[in-house]
Coordinates of C-alpha atoms in Angstrom, one line a residue:
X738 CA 45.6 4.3 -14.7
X739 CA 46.5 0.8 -13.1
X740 CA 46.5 0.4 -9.8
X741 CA 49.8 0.9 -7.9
X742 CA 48.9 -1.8 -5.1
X743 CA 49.8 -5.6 -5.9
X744 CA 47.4 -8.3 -5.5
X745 CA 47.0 -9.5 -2.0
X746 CA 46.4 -13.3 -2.0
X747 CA 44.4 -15.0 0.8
X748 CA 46.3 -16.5 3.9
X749 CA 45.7 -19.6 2.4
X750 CA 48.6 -19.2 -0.3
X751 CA 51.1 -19.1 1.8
X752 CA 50.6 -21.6 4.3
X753 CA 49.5 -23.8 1.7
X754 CA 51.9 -23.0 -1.3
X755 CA 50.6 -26.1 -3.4
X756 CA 47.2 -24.2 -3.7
X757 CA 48.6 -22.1 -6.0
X758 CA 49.7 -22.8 -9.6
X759 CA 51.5 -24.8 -11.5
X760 CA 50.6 -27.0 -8.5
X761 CA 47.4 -26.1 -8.6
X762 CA 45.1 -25.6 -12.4
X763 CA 43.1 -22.9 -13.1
X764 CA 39.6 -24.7 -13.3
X765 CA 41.0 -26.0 -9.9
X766 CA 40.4 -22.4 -8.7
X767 CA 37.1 -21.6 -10.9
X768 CA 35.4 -24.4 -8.7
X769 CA 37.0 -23.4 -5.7
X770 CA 36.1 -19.8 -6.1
X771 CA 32.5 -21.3 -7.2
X772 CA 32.6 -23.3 -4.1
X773 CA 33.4 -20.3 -1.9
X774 CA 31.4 -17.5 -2.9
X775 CA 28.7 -20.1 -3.1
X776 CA 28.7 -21.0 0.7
X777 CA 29.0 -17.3 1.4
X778 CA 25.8 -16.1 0.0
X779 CA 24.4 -19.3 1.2
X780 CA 25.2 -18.2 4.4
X781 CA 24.3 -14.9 4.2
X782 CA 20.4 -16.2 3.3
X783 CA 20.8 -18.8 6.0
X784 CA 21.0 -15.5 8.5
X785 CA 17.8 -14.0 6.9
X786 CA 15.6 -16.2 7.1
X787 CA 15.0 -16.4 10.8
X788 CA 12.4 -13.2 10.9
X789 CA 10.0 -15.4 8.4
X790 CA 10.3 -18.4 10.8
X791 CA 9.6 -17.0 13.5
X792 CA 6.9 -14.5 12.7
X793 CA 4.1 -16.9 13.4
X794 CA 5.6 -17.2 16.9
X795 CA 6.4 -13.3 17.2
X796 CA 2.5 -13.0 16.0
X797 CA 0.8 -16.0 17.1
X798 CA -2.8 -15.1 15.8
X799 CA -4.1 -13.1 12.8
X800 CA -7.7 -11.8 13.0
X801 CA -8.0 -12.4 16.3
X802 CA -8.4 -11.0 19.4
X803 CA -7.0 -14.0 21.2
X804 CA -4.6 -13.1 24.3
X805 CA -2.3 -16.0 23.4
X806 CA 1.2 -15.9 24.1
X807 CA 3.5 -13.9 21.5
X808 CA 6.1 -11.6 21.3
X809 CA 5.5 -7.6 22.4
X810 CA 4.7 -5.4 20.2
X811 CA 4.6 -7.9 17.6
X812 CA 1.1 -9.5 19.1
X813 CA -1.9 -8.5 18.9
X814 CA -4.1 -7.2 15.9
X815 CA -1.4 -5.1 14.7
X816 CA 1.0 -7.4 15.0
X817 CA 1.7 -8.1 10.9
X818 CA 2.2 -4.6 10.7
X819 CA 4.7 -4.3 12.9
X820 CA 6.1 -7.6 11.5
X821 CA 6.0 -5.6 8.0
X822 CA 7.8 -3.0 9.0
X823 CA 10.4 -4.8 10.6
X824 CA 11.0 -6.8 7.3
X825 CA 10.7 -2.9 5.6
X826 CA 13.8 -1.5 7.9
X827 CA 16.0 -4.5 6.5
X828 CA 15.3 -4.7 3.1
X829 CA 15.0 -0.7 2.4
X830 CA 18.7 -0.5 4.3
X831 CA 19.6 -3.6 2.5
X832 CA 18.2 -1.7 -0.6
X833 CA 20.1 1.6 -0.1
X834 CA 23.6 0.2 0.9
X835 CA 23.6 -2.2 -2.2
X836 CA 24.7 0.9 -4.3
X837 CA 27.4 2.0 -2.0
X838 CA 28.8 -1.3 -1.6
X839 CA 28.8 -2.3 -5.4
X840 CA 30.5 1.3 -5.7
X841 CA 33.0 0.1 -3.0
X842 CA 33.2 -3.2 -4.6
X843 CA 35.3 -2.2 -7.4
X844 CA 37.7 -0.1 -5.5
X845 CA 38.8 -1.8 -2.5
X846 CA 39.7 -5.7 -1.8
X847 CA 36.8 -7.8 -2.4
X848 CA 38.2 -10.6 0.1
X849 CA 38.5 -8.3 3.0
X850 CA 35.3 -6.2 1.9
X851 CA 32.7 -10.0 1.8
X852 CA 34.5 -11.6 4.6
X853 CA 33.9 -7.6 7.3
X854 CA 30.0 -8.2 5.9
X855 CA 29.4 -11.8 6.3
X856 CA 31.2 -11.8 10.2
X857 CA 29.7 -8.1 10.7
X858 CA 25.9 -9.4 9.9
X859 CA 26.5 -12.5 11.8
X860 CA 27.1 -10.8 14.7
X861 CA 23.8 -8.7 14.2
X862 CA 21.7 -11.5 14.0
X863 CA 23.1 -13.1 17.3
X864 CA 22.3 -9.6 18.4
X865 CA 18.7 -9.3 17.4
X866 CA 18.2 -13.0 18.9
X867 CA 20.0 -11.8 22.3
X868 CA 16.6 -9.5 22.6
X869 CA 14.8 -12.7 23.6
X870 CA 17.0 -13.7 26.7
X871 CA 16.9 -9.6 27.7
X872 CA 13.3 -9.8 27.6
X873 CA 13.4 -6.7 24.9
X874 CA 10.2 -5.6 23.7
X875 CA 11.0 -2.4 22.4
X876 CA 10.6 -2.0 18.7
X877 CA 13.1 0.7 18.0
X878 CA 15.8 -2.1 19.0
X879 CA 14.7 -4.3 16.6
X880 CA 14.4 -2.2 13.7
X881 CA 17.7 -0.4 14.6
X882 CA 19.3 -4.1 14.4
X883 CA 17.5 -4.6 11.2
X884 CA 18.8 -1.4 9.9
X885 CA 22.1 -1.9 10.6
X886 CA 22.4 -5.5 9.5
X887 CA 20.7 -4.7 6.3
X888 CA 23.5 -2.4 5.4
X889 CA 25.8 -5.4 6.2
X890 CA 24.0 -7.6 4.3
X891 CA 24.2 -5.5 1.3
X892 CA 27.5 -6.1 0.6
X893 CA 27.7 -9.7 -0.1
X894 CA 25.8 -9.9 -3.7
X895 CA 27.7 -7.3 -5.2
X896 CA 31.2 -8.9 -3.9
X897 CA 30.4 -12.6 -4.7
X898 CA 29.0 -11.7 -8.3
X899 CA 32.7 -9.7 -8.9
X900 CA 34.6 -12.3 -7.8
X901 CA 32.7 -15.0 -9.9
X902 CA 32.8 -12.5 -12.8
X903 CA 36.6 -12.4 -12.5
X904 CA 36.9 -16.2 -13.6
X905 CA 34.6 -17.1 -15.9
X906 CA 34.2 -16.0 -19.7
X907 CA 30.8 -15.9 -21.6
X908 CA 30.8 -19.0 -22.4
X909 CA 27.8 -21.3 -20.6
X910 CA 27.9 -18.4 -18.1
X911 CA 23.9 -19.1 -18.1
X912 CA 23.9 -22.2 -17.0
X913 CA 27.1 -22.2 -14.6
X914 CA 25.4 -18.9 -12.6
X915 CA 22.2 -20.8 -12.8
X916 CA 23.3 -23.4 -11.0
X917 CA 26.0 -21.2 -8.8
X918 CA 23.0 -19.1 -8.4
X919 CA 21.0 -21.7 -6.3
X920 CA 22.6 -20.6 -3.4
X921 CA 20.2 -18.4 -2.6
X922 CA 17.8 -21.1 -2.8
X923 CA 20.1 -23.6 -0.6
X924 CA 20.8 -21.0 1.8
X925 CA 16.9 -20.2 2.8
X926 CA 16.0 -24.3 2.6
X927 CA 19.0 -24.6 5.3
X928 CA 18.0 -21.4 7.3
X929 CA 14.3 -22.6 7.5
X930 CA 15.5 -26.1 8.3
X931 CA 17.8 -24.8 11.2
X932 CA 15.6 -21.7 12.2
X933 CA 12.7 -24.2 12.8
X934 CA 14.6 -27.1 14.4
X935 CA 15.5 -24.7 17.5
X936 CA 12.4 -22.9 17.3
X937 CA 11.2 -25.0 20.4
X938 CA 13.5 -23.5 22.6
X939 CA 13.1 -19.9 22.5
X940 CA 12.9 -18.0 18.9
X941 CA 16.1 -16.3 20.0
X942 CA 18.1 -19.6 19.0
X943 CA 17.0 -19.6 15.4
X944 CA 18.7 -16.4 15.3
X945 CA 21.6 -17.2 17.1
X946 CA 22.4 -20.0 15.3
X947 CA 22.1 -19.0 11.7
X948 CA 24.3 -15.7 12.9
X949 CA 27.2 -18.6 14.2
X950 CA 26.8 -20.2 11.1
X951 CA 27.4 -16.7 8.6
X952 CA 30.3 -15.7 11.1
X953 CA 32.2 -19.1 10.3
X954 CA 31.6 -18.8 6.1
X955 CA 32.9 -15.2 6.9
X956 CA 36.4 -16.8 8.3
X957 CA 36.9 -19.2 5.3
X958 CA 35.7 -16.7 3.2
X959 CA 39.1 -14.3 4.4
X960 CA 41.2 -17.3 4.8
X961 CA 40.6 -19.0 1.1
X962 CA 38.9 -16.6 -1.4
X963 CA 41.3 -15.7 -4.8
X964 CA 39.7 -12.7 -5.9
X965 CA 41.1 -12.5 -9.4
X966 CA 43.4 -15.0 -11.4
X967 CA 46.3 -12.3 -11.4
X968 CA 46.2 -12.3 -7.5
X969 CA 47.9 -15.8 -8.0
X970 CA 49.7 -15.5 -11.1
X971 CA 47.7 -16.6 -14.1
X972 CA 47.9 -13.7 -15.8
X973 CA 47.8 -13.9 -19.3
X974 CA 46.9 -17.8 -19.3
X975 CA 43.3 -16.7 -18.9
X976 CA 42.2 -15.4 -22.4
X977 CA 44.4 -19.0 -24.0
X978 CA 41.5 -21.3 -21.4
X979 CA 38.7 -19.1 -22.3
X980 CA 39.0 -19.4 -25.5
X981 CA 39.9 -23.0 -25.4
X982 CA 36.4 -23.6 -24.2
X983 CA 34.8 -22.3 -27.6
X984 CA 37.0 -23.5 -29.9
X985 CA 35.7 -21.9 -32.9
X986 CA 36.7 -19.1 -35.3
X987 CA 33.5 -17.5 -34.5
X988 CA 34.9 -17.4 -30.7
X989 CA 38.5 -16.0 -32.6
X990 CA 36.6 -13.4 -34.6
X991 CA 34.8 -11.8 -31.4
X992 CA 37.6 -12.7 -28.9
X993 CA 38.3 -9.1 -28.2
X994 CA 34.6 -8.4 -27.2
X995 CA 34.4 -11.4 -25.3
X996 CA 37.6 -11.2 -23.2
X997 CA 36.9 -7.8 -22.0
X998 CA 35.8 -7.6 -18.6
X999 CA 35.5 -10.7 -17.4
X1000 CA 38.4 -11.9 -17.9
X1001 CA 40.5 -9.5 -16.1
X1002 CA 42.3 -8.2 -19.1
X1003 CA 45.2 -5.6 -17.6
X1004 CA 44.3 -2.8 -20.1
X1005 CA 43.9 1.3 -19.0
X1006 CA 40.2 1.0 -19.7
X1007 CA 39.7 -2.1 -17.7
X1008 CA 41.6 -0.7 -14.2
X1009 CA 39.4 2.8 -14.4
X1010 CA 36.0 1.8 -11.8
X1011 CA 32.9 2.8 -14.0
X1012 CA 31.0 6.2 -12.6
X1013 CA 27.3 5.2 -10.9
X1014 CA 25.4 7.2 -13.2
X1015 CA 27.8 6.2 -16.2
X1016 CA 26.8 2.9 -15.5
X1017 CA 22.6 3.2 -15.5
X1018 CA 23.4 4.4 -19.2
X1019 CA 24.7 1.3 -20.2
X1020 CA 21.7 -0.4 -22.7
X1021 CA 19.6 -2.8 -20.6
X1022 CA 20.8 -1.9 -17.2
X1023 CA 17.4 0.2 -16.1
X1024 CA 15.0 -2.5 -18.3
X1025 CA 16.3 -5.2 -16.4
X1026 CA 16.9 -3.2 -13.1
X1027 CA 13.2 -2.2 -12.8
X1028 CA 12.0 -5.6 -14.1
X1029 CA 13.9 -7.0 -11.0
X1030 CA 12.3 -4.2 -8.3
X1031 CA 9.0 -6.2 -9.2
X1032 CA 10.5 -9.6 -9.7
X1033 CA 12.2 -9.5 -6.1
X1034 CA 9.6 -8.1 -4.7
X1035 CA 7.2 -11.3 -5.7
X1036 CA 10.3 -13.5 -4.4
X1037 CA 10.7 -11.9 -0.9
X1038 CA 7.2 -11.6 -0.5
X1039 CA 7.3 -15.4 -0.3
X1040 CA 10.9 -15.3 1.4
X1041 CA 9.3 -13.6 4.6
X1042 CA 5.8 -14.4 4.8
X1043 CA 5.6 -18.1 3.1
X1044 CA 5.6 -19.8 6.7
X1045 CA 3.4 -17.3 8.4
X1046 CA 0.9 -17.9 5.5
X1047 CA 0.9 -21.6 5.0
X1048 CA 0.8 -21.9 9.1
X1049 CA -2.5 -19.9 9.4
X1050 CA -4.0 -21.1 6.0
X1051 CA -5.3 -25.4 6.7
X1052 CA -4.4 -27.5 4.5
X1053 CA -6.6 -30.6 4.0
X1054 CA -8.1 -28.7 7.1
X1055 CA -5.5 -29.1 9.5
X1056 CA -3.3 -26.3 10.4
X1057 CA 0.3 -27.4 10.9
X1058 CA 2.8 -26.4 13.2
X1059 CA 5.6 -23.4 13.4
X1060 CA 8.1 -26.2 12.6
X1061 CA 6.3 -27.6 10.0
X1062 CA 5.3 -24.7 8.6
X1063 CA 8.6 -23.4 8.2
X1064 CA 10.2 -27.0 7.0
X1065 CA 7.0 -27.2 4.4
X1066 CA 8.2 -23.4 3.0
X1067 CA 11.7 -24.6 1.7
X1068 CA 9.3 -26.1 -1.5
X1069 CA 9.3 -22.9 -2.5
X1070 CA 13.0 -22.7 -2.7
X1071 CA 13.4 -26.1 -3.6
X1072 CA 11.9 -25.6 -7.0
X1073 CA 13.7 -22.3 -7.1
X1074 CA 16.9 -23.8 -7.7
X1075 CA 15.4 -25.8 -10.4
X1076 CA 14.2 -23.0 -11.7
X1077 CA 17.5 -20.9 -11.6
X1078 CA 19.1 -23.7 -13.1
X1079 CA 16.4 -24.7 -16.1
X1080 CA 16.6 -20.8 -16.8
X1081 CA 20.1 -20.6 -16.7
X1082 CA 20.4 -23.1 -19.4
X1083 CA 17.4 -22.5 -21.6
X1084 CA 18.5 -19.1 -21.7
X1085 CA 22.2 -20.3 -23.1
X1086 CA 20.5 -22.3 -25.4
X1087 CA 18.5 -19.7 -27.3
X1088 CA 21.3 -16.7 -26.5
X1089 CA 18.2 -14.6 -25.0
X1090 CA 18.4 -13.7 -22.0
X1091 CA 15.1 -11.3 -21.9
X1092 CA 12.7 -14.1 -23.7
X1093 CA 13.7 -16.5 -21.1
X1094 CA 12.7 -14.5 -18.6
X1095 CA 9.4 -12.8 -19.9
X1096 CA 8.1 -16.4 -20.4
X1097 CA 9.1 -17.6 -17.0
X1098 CA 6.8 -14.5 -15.8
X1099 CA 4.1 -14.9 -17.6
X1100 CA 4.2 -18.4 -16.9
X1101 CA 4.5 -17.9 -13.0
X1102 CA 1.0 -16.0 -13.1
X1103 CA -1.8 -19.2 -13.6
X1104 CA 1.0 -20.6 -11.4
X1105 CA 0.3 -18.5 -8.6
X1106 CA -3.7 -18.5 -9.3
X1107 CA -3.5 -21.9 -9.4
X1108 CA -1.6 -22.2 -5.8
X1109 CA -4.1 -19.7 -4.1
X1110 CA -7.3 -21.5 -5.3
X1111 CA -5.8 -25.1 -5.2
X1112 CA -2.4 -25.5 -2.8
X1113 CA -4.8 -26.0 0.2
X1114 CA -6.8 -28.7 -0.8
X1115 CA -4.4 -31.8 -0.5
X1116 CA -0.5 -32.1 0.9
X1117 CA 0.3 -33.1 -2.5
X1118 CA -1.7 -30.2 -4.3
X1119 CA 0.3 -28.2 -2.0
X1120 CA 4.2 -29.2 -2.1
X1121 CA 3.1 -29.4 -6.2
X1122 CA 1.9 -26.1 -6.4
X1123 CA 4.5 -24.6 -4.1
X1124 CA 7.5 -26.0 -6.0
X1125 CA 6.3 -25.1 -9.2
X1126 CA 5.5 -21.4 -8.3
X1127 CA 9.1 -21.2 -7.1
X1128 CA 10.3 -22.3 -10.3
X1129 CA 8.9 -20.1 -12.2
X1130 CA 9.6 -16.7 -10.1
X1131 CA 12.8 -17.7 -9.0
X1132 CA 14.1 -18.6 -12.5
X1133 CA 14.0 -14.8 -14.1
X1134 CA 15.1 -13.6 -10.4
X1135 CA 18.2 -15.7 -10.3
X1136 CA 18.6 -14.8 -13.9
X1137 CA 18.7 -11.3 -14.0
X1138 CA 20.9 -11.2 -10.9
X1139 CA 23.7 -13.4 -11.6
X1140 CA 24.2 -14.0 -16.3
X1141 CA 22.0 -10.8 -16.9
X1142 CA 24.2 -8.5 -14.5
X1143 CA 27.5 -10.1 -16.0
X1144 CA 26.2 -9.9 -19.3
X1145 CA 25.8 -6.5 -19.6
X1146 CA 28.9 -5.1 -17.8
X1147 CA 31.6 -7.6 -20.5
X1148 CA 29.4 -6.9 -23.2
X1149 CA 28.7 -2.7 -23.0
X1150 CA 32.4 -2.0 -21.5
X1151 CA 36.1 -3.0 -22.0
X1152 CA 35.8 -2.6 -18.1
X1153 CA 36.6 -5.2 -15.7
X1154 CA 35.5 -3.0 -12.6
X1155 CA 32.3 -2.6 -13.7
X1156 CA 30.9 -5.8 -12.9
X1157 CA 30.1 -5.3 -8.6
X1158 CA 28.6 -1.4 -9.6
X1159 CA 25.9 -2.6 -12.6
X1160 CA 25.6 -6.0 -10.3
X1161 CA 24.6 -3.4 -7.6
X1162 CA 22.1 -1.5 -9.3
X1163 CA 20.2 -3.6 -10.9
X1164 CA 20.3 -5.6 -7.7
X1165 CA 19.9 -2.9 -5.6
X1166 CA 16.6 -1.5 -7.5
X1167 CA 15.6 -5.3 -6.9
X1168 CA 15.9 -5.2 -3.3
X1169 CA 13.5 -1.9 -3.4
X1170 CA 11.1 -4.1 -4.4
X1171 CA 12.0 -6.5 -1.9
X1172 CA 11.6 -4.2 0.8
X1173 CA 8.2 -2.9 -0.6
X1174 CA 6.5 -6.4 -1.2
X1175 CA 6.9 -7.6 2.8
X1176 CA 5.6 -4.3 4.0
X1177 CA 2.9 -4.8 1.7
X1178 CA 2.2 -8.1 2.9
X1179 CA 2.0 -7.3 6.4
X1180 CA -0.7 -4.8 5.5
X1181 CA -2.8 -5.9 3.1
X1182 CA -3.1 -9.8 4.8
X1183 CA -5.0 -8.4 7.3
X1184 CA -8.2 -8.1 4.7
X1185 CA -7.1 -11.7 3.4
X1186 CA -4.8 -13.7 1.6
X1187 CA -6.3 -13.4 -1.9
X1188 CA -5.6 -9.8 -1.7
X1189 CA -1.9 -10.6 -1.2
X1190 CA -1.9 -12.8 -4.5
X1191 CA -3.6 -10.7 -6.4
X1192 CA -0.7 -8.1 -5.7
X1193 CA 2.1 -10.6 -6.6
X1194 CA -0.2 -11.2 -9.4
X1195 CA 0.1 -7.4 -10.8
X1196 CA 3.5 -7.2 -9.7
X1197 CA 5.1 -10.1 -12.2
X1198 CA 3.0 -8.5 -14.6
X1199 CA 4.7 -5.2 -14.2
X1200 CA 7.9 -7.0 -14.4
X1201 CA 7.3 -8.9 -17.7
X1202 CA 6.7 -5.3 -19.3
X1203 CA 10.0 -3.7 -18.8
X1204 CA 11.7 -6.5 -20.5
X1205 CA 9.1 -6.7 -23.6
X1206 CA 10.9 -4.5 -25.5
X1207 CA 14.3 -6.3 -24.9
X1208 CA 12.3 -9.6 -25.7
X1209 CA 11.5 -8.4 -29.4
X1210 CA 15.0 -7.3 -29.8
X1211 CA 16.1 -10.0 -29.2
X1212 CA 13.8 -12.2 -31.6
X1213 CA 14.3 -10.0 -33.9
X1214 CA 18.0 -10.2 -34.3
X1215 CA 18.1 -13.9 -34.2
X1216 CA 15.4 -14.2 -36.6
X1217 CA 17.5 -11.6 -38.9
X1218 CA 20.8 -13.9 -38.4
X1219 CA 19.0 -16.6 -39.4
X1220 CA 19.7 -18.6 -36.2
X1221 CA 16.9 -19.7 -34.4
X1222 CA 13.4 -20.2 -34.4
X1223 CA 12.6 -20.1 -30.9
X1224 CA 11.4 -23.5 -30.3
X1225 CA 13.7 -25.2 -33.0
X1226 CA 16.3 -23.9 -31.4
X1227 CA 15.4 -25.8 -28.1
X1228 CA 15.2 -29.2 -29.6
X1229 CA 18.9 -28.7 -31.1

């Protein structure tokens, strides 16, 4: 049945009545609403990357039994272990609460819901930073801060992808979340960059700071965010601008399939939130779901232990500092918003979503060999081979999360409140992964980095076959509609 309760637009509208329409256009509010939810997962990223910055300060020495300064219990031999662990307490929270909130997300206002997460795991970080000037070495305070900001955390993806959802149509949605989708990327380039550049005075500032930073999105976030077009009156204008953008009759022809959804059509089906277990039946959400627990878990193996392992692993045979180390890591994201971007539009061009991003995984293996054996060599070898790997297992990773995920909630449902739940569990079977590959990393790095690789290695393999089948599927039918072959396709 629809909802009794009226749409409750942000503060903004009414001290600023120009902001909304006729005053204002809709694509005004599609790049504002891009702009916003943007910045807030930006900033949520921003606040997580701290732990890998300052792990090599935390841990000073690997394979050693060197009494240099670090951080108890997080020194000495055990010390990536504990590291591990601390990264496993955030991510496997972060993991679990992703289905609650993406369950919440389509019941409850998505404005109020993001902005309570974003200032509520701001003010966890400042708290896990606070444990530096209290001298705190006890580890069931960190992970019980870890915990609890992980379940924070969680519900920022599934709000952000909702919201997004609610605005844009199928059409280009590859590229636009590709590039939307680099915030991710943006937001752990500027959380290394500011985690590092207080680094020198006291580890507990690059926590701080980042945790200010999230707190503040959080408060334009409540103050500026239009959840839906309706919320401000645009109603039934929506399906006449969506289908403006693909003037065809092809578009005409399929208008009911495409509208549904996304578009935030006012029908019975589309106001009835989708059942959790309804929604893992929907055709491609479990391929894609456990093809993203081993994606992520490549990704945040990188996310949290890149700077720790360029930092103890010489390059030209100098090892740099903390602060360089964790400046140098943002390559990695650096080419990851390239990659979201390139995979974002290659896979709009060929209308194949699970080809694009078989090939970017199969493609990210000799990548990755190739950085092991080679990234150490020269500065140039290395920023090469870093940005490169990035591309290539950030591409499918941003991908799946972001067109994939909206994809198949329009497409399989006349359901606009489907969109935060199947966002949630395919990202929430993701961030299993996530929490998995760190822990892993922690462990296995104490018999050697090689062993690491060779994991992430196994584990983009794993990925690629869960979305083989989907792959040939998907050839198949565009080979039977006579509409592309593959690389033709590209050139036109």
């Amino acid at each position: 049945m629809p909802s009794s309760k009226p749409p409750i637009p942000p503060p903004s509208i009414a001290v600023f009545p120009t902001l909304s329409p006729p005053e204002k256009t809709f694509i005004f509010h599609q790049i504002s609403v891009l702009t916003l939810t943007f910045v807030a997962y930006a900033s949520f990223h921003v606040s997580r990357k701290p732990p890998s910055i300052v792990k090599s300060v935390l841990s000073p020495e690997i394979n050693s039994n060197s009494t240099d300064a670090g951080w108890p219990p997080f020194n000495g031999p055990l010390g990536p272990h504990r590291l591990g662990e601390l990264d496993l307490a955030f991510l496997a929270s972060y993991s679990i609460g992703m289905y609650f909130a993406g369950h919440l997300g389509d019941r409850i206002d998505l404005r109020l819901f993001l902005s309570f997460g974003m200032v509520s795991s701001g003010v966890l970080t400042v708290i896990f930073g606070l444990g530096f000037w209290f001298d705190v070495h006890k580890l069931g305070f960190f992970l019980t801060v870890q915990i609890v900001c992980g379940l924070f955390q969680s519900i920022g993806w599934p709000c952000v992808v909702a919201v997004v959802g609610n605005w844009f149509g199928k059409s280009k949605r590859g590229l636009i979340m590709g590039v939307w989708s680099s915030h991710a990327s943006v937001g752990n380039i500027l959380g290394s960059v500011v985690a590092s550049s207080v680094l020198e005075f006291g580890w507990g500032w690059s926590f701080v700071v980042p945790g200010m930073l999230v707190m503040l999105a959080g408060g334009f976030v409540f103050c500026f965010l239009v959840v839906s077009p309706e919320d401000i009156g645009f109603g039934s204008q929506i399906n006449e601008i969506e289908m403006g953008v693909d003037n065809t009759e092809k578009v005409v022809d399929k208008a009911e399939n495409e509208e549904v959804g996304l578009l935030g059509s006012e029908t019975i089906e589309s106001s009835d939130a989708i059942g959790f277990f309804e929604a893992w039946r929907l055709p491609g959400v479990a391929p894609f779901a456990f093809c993203l627990f081993f994606s992520k878990l490549v990704a945040y193996t990188f996310l949290y232990w890149l700077p720790f392992y360029i930092r103890h692993t010489a390059v030209a045979g100098v090892h740099l500092s903390h602060k360089t180390a964790g400046i140098l890591s943002t390559i990695f994201d650096i080419g990851g918003v390239v990659g979201g971007v390139l995979a974002g539009f290659i896979s709009d061009k060929i209308e194949a979503r699970a080809v694009t991003s078989v090939a970017f995984l199969l493609l990210s293996i000799p990548a990755l060999i190739i950085y092991r054996l080679y990234g150490s060599m020269t500065m140039f070898l290395n920023i090469a081979l870093m940005s490169l790997s990035g591309l290539l297992v950030n591409g499918p990773y941003s991908l799946i999360t972001t067109a994939v995920a909206a994809d198949l909630s329009s497409q399989s449902l006349k359901n606009s409140r489907a969109l935060a739940t199947v966002t949630a569990i395919i990202d929430g079977t993701g961030s299993a992964g996530a929490a998995l590959g760190p822990l892993l990393a922690g462990y296995i790095s104490t018999r050697g980095w090689n062993s690491v690789f060779l994991m992430l290695i196994i584990s983009v393999f794993c990925a690629s076959l869960f979305l083989i089948g989907l792959a040939r599927s998907e050839i198949k039918t565009k080979l039977s509609e006579g509409k592309w072959l593959l690389f033709s396709s590209l050139v036109h």
